[in-house]
Short mmCIF file of C-alpha atoms and ligand atoms in Angstrom, two decimals:
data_model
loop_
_atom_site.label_atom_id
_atom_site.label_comp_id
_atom_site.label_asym_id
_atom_site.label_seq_id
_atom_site.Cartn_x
_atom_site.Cartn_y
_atom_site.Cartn_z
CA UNK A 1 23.80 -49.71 -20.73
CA UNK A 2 24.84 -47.91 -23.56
CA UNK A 3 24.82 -44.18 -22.91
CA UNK A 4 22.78 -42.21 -25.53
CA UNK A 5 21.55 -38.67 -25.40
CA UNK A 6 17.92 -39.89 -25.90
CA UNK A 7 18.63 -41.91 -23.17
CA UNK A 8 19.63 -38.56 -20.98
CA UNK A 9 16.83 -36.67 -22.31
CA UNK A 10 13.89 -39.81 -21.71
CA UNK A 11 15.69 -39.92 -17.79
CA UNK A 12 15.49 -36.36 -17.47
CA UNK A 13 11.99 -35.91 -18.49
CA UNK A 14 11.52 -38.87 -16.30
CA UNK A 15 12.76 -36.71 -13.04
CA UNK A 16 11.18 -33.79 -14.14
CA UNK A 17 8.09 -34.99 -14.25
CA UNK A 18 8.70 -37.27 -10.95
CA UNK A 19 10.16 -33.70 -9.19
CA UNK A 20 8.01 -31.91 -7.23
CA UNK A 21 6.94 -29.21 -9.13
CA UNK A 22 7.22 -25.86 -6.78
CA UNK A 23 5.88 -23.67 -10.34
CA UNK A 24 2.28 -24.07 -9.34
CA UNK A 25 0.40 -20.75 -10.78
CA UNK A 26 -0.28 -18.25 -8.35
CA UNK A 27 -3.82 -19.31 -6.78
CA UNK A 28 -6.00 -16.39 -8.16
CA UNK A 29 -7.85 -14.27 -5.29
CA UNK A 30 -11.41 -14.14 -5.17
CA UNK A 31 -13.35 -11.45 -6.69
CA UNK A 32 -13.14 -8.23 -3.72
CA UNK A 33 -16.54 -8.52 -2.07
CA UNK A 34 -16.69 -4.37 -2.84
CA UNK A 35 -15.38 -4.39 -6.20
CA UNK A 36 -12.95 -1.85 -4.94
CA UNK A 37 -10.28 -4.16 -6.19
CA UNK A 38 -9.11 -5.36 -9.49
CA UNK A 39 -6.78 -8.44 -9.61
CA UNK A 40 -4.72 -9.45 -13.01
CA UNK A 41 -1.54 -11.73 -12.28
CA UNK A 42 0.78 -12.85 -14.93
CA UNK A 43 3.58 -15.44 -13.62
CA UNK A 44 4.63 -14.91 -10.21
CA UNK A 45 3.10 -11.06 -10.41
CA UNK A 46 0.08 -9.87 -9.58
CA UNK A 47 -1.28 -6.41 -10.32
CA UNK A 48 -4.06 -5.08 -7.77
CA UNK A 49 -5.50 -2.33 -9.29
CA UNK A 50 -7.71 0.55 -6.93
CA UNK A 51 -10.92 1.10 -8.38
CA UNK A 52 -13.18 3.01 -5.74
CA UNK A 53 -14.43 6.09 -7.34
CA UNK A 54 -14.36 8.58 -7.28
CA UNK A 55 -10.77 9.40 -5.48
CA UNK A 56 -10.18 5.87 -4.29
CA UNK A 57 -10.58 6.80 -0.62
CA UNK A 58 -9.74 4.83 2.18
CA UNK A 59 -13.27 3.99 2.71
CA UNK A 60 -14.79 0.82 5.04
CA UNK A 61 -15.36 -0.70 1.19
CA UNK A 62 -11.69 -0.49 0.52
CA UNK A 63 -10.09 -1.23 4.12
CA UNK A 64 -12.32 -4.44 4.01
CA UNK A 65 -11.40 -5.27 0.05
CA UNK A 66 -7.75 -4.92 1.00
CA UNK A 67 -7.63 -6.99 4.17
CA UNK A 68 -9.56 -9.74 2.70
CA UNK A 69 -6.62 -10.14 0.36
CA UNK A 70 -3.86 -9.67 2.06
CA UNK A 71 -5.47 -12.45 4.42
CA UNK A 72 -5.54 -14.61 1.15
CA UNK A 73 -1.99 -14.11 -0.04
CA UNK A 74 -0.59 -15.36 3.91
CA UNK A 75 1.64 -18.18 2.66
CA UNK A 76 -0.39 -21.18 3.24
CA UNK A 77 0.14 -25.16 2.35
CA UNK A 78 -2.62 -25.13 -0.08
CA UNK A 79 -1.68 -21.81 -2.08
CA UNK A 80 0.54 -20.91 -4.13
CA UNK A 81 1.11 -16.98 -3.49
CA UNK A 82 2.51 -14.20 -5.55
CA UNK A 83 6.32 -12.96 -5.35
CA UNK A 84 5.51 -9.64 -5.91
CA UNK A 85 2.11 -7.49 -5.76
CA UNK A 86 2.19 -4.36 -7.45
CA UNK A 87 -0.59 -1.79 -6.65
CA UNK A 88 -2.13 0.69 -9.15
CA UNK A 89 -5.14 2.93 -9.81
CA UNK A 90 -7.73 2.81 -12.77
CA UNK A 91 -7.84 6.75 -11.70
CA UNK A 92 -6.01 9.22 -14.04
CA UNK A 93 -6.08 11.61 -10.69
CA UNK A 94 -5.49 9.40 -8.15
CA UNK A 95 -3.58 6.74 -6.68
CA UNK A 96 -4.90 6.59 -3.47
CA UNK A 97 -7.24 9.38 -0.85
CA UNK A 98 -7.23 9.84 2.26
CA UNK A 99 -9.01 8.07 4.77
CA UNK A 100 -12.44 8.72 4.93
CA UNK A 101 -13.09 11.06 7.12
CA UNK A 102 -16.72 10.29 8.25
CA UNK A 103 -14.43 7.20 10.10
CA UNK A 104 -13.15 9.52 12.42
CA UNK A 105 -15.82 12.84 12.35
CA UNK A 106 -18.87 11.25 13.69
CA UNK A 107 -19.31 9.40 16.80
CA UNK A 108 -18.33 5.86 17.38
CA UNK A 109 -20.12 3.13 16.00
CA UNK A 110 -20.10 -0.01 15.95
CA UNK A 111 -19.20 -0.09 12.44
CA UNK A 112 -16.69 2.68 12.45
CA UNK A 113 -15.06 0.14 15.26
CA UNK A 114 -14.88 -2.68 13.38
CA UNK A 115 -13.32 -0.41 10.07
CA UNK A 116 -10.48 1.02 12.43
CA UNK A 117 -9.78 -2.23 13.85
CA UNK A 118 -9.85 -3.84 9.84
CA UNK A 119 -7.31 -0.93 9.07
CA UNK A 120 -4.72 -1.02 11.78
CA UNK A 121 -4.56 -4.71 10.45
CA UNK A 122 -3.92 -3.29 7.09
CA UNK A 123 0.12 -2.42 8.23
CA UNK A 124 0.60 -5.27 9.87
CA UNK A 125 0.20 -7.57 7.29
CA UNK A 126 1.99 -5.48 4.51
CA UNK A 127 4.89 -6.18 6.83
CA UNK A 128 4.18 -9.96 7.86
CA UNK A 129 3.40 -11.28 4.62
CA UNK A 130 7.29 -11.34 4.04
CA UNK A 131 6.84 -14.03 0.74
CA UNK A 132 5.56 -11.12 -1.59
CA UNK A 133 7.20 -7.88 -2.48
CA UNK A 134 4.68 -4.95 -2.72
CA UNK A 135 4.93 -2.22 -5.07
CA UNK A 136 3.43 0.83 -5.03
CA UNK A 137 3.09 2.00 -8.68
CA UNK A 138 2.13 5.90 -8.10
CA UNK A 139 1.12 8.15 -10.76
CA UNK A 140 -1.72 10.57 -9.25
CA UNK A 141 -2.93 11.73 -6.05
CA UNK A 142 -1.91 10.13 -2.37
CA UNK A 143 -2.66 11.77 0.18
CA UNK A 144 -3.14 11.04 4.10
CA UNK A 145 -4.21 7.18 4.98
CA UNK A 146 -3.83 6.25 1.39
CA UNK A 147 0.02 7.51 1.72
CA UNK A 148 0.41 5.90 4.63
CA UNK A 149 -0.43 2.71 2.92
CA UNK A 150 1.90 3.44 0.36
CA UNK A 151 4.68 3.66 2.72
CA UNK A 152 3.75 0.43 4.48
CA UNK A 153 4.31 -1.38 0.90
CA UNK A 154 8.00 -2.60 0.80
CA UNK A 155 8.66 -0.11 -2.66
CA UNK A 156 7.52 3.18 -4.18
CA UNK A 157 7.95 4.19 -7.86
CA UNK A 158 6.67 7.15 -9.10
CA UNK A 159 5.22 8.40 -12.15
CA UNK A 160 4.64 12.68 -13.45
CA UNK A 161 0.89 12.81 -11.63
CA UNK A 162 2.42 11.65 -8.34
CA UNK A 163 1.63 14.06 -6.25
CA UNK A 164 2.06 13.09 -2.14
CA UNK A 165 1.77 13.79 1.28
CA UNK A 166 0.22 13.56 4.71
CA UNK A 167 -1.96 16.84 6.04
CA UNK A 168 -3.31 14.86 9.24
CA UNK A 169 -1.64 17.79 11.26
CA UNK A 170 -3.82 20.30 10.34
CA UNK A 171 -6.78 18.80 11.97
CA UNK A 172 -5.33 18.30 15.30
CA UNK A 173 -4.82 14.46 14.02
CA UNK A 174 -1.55 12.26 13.71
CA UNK A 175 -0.86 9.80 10.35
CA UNK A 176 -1.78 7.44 13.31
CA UNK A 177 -1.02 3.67 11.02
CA UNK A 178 3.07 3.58 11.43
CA UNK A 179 2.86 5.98 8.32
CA UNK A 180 5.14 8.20 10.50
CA UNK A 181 7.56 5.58 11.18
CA UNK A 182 8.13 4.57 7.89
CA UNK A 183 7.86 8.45 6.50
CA UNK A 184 11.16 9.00 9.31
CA UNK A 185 12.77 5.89 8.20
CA UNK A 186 12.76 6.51 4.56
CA UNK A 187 13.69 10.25 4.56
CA UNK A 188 15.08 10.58 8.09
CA UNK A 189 13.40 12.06 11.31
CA UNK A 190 14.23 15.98 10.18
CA UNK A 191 12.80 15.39 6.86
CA UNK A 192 9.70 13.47 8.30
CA UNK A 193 9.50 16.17 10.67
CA UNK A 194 9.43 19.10 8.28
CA UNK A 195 6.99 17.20 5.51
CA UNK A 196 4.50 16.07 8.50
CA UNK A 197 4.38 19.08 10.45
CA UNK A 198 3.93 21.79 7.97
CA UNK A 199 1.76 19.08 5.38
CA UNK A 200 3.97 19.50 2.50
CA UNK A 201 3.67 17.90 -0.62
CA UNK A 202 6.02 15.84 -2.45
CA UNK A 203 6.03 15.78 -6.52
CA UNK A 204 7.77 12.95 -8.19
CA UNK A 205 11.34 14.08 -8.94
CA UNK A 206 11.22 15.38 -5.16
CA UNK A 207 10.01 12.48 -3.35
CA UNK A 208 12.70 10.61 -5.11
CA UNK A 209 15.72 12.94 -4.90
CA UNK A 210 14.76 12.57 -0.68
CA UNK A 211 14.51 8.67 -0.93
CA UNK A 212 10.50 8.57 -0.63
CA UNK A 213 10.37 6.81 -4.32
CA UNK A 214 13.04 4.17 -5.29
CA UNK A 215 12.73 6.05 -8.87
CA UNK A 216 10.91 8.75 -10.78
CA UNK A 217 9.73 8.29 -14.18
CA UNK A 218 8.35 11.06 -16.33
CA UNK A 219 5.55 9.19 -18.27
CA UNK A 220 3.53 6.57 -17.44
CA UNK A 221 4.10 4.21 -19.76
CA UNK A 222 8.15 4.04 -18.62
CA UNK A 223 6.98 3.56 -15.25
CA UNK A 224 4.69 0.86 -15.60
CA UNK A 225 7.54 -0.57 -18.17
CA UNK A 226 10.50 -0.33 -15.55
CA UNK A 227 7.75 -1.64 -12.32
CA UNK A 228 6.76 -4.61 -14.83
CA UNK A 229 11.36 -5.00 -15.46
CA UNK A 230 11.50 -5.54 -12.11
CA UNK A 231 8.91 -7.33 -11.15
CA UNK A 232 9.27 -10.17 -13.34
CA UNK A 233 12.73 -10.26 -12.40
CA UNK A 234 11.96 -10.74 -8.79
CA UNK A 235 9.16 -13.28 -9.87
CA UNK A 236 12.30 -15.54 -11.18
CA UNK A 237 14.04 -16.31 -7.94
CA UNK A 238 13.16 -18.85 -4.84
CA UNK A 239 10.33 -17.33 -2.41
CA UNK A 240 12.15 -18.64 0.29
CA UNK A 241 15.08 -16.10 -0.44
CA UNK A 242 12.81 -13.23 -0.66
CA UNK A 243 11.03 -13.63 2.33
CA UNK A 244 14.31 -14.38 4.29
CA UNK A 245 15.47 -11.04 3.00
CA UNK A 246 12.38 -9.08 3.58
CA UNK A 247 11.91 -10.86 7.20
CA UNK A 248 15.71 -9.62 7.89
CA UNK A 249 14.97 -5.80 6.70
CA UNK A 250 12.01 -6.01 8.78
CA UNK A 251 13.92 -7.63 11.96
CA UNK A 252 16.23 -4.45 11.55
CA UNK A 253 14.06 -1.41 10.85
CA UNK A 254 10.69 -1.85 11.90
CA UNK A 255 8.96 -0.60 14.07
CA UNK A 256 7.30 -3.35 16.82
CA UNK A 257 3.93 -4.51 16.49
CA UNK A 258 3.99 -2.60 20.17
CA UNK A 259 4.73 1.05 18.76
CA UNK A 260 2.25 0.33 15.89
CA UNK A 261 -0.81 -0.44 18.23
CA UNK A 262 0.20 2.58 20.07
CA UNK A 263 0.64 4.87 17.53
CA UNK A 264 -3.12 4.10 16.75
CA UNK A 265 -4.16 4.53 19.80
CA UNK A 266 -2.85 7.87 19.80
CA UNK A 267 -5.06 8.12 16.60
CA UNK A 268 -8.26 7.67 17.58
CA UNK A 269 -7.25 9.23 21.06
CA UNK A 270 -7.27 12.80 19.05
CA UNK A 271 -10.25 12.26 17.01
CA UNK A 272 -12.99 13.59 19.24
CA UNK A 273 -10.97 16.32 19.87
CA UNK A 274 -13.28 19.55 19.94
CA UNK A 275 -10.41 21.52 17.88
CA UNK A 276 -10.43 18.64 15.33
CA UNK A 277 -13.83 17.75 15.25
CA UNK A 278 -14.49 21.30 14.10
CA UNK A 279 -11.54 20.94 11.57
CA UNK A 280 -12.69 17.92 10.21
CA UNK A 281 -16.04 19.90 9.58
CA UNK A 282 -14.32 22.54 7.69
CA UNK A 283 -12.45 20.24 5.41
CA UNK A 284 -15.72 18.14 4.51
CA UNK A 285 -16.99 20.68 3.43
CA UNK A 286 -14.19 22.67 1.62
CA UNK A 287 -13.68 19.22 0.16
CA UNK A 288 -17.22 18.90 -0.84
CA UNK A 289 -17.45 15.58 1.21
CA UNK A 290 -14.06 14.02 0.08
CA UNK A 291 -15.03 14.41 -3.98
CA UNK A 292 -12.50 15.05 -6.89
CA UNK A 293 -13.04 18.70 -5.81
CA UNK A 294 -10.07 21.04 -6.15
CA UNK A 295 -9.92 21.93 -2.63
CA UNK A 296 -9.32 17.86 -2.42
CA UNK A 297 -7.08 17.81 -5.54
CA UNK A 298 -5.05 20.56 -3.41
CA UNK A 299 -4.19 18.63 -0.53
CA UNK A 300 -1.90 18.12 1.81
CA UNK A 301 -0.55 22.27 0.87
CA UNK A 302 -4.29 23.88 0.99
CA UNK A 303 -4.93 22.75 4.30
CA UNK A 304 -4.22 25.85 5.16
CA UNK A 305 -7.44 27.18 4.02
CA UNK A 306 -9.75 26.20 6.95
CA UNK A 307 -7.47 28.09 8.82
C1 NAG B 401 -5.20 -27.56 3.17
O1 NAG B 401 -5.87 -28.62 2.54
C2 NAG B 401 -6.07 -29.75 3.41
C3 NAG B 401 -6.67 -30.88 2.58
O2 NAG B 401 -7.61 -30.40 1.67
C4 NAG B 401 -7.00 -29.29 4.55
O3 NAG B 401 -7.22 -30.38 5.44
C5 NAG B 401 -6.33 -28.17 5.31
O4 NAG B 401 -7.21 -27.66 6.30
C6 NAG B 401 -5.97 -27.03 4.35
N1 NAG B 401 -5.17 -26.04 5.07
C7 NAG B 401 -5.37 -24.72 4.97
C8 NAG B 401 -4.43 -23.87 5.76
O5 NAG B 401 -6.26 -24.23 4.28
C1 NAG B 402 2.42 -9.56 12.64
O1 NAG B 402 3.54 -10.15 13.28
C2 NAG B 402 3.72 -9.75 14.63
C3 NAG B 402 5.04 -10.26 15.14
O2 NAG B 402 5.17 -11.61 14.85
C4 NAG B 402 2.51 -10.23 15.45
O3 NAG B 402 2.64 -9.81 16.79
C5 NAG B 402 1.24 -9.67 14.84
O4 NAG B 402 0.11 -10.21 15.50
C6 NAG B 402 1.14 -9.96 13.36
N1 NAG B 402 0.01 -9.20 12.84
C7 NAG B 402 -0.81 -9.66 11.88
C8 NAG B 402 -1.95 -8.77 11.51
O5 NAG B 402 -0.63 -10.71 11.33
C1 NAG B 403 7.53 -18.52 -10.91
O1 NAG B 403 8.04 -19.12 -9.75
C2 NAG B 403 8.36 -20.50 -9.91
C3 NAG B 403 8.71 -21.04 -8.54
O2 NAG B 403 9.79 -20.35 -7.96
C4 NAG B 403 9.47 -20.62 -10.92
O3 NAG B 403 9.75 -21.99 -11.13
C5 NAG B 403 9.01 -20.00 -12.24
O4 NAG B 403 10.06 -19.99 -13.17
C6 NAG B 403 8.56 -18.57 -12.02
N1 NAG B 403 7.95 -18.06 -13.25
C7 NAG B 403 8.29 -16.88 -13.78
C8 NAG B 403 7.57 -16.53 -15.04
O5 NAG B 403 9.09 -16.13 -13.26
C1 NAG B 404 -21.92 16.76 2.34
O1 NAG B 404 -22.61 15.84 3.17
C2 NAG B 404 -23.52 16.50 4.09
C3 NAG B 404 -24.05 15.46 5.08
O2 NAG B 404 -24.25 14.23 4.45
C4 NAG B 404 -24.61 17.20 3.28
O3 NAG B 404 -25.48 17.87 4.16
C5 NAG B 404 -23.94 18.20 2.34
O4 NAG B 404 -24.91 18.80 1.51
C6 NAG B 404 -22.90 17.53 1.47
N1 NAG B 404 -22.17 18.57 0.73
C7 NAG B 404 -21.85 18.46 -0.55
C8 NAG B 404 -21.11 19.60 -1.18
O5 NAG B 404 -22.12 17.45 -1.22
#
C-alpha cells in the first residue's frame, strides 16, 4: 500500500475514534437538596460556590449539602469526576462561619446526632477522595468549623478579605474535626499552639508568610485568575497521577482515621460542659445568634469579650 498522509490521517481518526475515550465530561452533581451549594464546572474543574446566608455557617443545611457531594464525586465506574474542586463564597464577607452553635449549645437530639455524625464525615472524605484536588479560594471571613474545613481541603489561597482563625478555646471547646492536626502540620505545633490557644487571627499576607495559604493575592480578581491558572493546569494531566500523589502525601502526614474519631470525641465530650455551656450563651448572644453582626465579624480576636 502506498503510504499517503491522507492515508495516516483516515487511520488515525480511525483509532481515535476506536480508542477508548477517558475525556468523558465531568458528570454534573445534582442540584444540593438545601441550595446551600452552587456547582459550575468547566473542563476537568468544578467551582462549588457557598451560598448559605447570611455568614455561610456550618449549619445541618450545609454539613448535609456538602456530604451529599463529596459522596457523589467518590471515583466510581459510572462517573466521570472532577480533577480539581475549588470552593468559593457568593458572600463579599464571608468565606465560611463557624459551626453553628445551636449543634453543640442545646441538648442532644436526635437530629443534632445525626448532623455531628454527617460532619465528622465531612474530613474524612476531603482526604479519601484522593482523584480531586480541593481548593479553598478565601477572600472573607473563616472562622472556627468553617476553617477547619478549609484546612481539611488539600490547598488554601487567599485573597485581601481573608480574614481566619479558630476561637473554639474560648468556650471551653477544642477545633474537635482534625482542624488541629492539619493547623500543626501546616504551620508547625508552636505556631498551632500559639494561634489556637490565644484565638488569633490570621490576615492574608500573614497566613501566607506562616505557610497557612499557598499564596496571597491582594485583589480578588488576581486570585480567582491565579486559582483558575492552576486549576486548569492540574485539570490537563492523568487522574491516576494525581490521586497516586495525593494518596502518598496523605500516607505520610495524616493523621489516622483513629486520631480523627478521637479528636471528635473529645469534641462533643466538652460540649455540655457547664463552663462552656454558659460561654456558648454569651457568644449567641453577643453574636446576635451567629448573624453578620460585628461582634461575629470580630471573631476569633473578640472572644475575649464574654470574658
Ligand atoms: C454502574 O452502572 C451499572 C450498569 O448500569 C450498574 O449495574 C452498576 O450498579 C453501577 N455502579 C455504580 C457504582 O453505580
Ligand atoms: C477513609 O479512609 C479510611 C482509611 O482507608 C477509612 O478507615 C475510612 O472509613 C474512610 N472514611 C470515609 C468517610 O470514607
Ligand atoms: C480533562 O481530562 C481528560 C482526561 O484526562 C483529558 O483528556 C482532557 O484533555 C482534560 N481537559 C482539559 C480541558 O483539561
Ligand atoms: C436569639 O435567639 C433566641 C432564641 O431563639 C431569641 O430569644 C433571641 O431574641 C435571639 N436574639 C437575637 C438578637 O436575635
Amino acid at each position: 500500500m502506498r503510504f499517503s498522509t491522507k492515508h495516516l490521517l483516515t487511520s488515525l481518526s480511525a483509532l481515535l475514534i476506536a480508542a477508548p475515550t477517558h475525556a468523558n465530561p465531568v458528570t454534573p452533581p445534582a442540584p444540593a437538596q438545601h441550595g446551600t451549594l452552587k456547582f459550575s464546572t468547566t473542563g476537568n474543574v468544578t467551582r462549588v460556590t457557598f451560598d448559605n446566608p447570611p455568614i455561610n455557617i456550618i449549619d445541618p443545611h450545609l454539613i448535609s449539602d456538602l456530604l451529599a457531594y463529596l459522596v457523589s464525586i467518590q471515583p466510581s465506574p459510572n462517573t466521570t469526576t472532577p480533577k480539581v474542586v475549588i470552593f468559593d463564597s457568593t458572600n463579599h464577607d464571608w468565606f465560611l462561619g463557624p459551626l453553628d452553635t445551636e449543634l453543640t449549645r442545646a441538648p442532644i437530639t436526635q437530629d443534632k446526632i445525626t448532623s455531628t455524625i454527617e460532619y465528622s464525615y465531612l474530613a474524612p472524605l476531603l482526604q479519601n477522595i484522593t482523584t480531586t484536588a480541593f481548593i479553598a479560594e478565601i477572600n472573607g471571613h473563616n472562622i472556627g468549623g468553617g476553617h477547619e474545613l478549609a484546612l481539611q481541603m488539600d490547598m488554601r489561597f487567599a485573597g485581601p478579605n481573608a480574614h481566619t482563625g479558630f476561637f473554639e478555646n474560648g468556650l471551653g471547646l477544642i477545633v474537635g474535626g482534625g482542624g488541629q492536626f492539619f493547623l500543626g502540620q501546616l504551620i508547625n505545633k508552636g505556631r498551632a499552639l500559639e494561634y489556637l490557644l490565644a484565638a488569633k487571627a490570621f490576615d492574608g499576607p500573614t497566613g501566607a508568610a506562616l505557610g497557612l495559604f499557598n499564596q496571597y493575592y491582594s485583589t480578588g480578581d488576581a486570585l480567582t485568575t491565579a486559582v483558575n491558572t492552576l486549576a486548569q493546569r492540574i485539570g490537563l494531566f492523568p487522574q491516576i497521577a494525581l490521586s497516586d500523589t495525593k494518596s502518598a502525601l496523605n500516607n505520610y502526614l495524616n493523621p489516622s482515621p483513629q486520631l480523627l474519631a478521637q479528636d471528635i470525641t473529645n469534641f462533643v465530650a466538652l460540649n455540655g460542659n457547664p463552663e462552656s455551656q454558659a460561654d456558648q450563651a454569651k457568644f449567641l448572644a453577643l453574636s446576635q445568634n451567629q448573624t453578620n453582626s460585628p461582634f461575629e465579624l470580630g471573631l476569633p480576636e473578640d472572644i475575649t469579650e464574654i470574658y
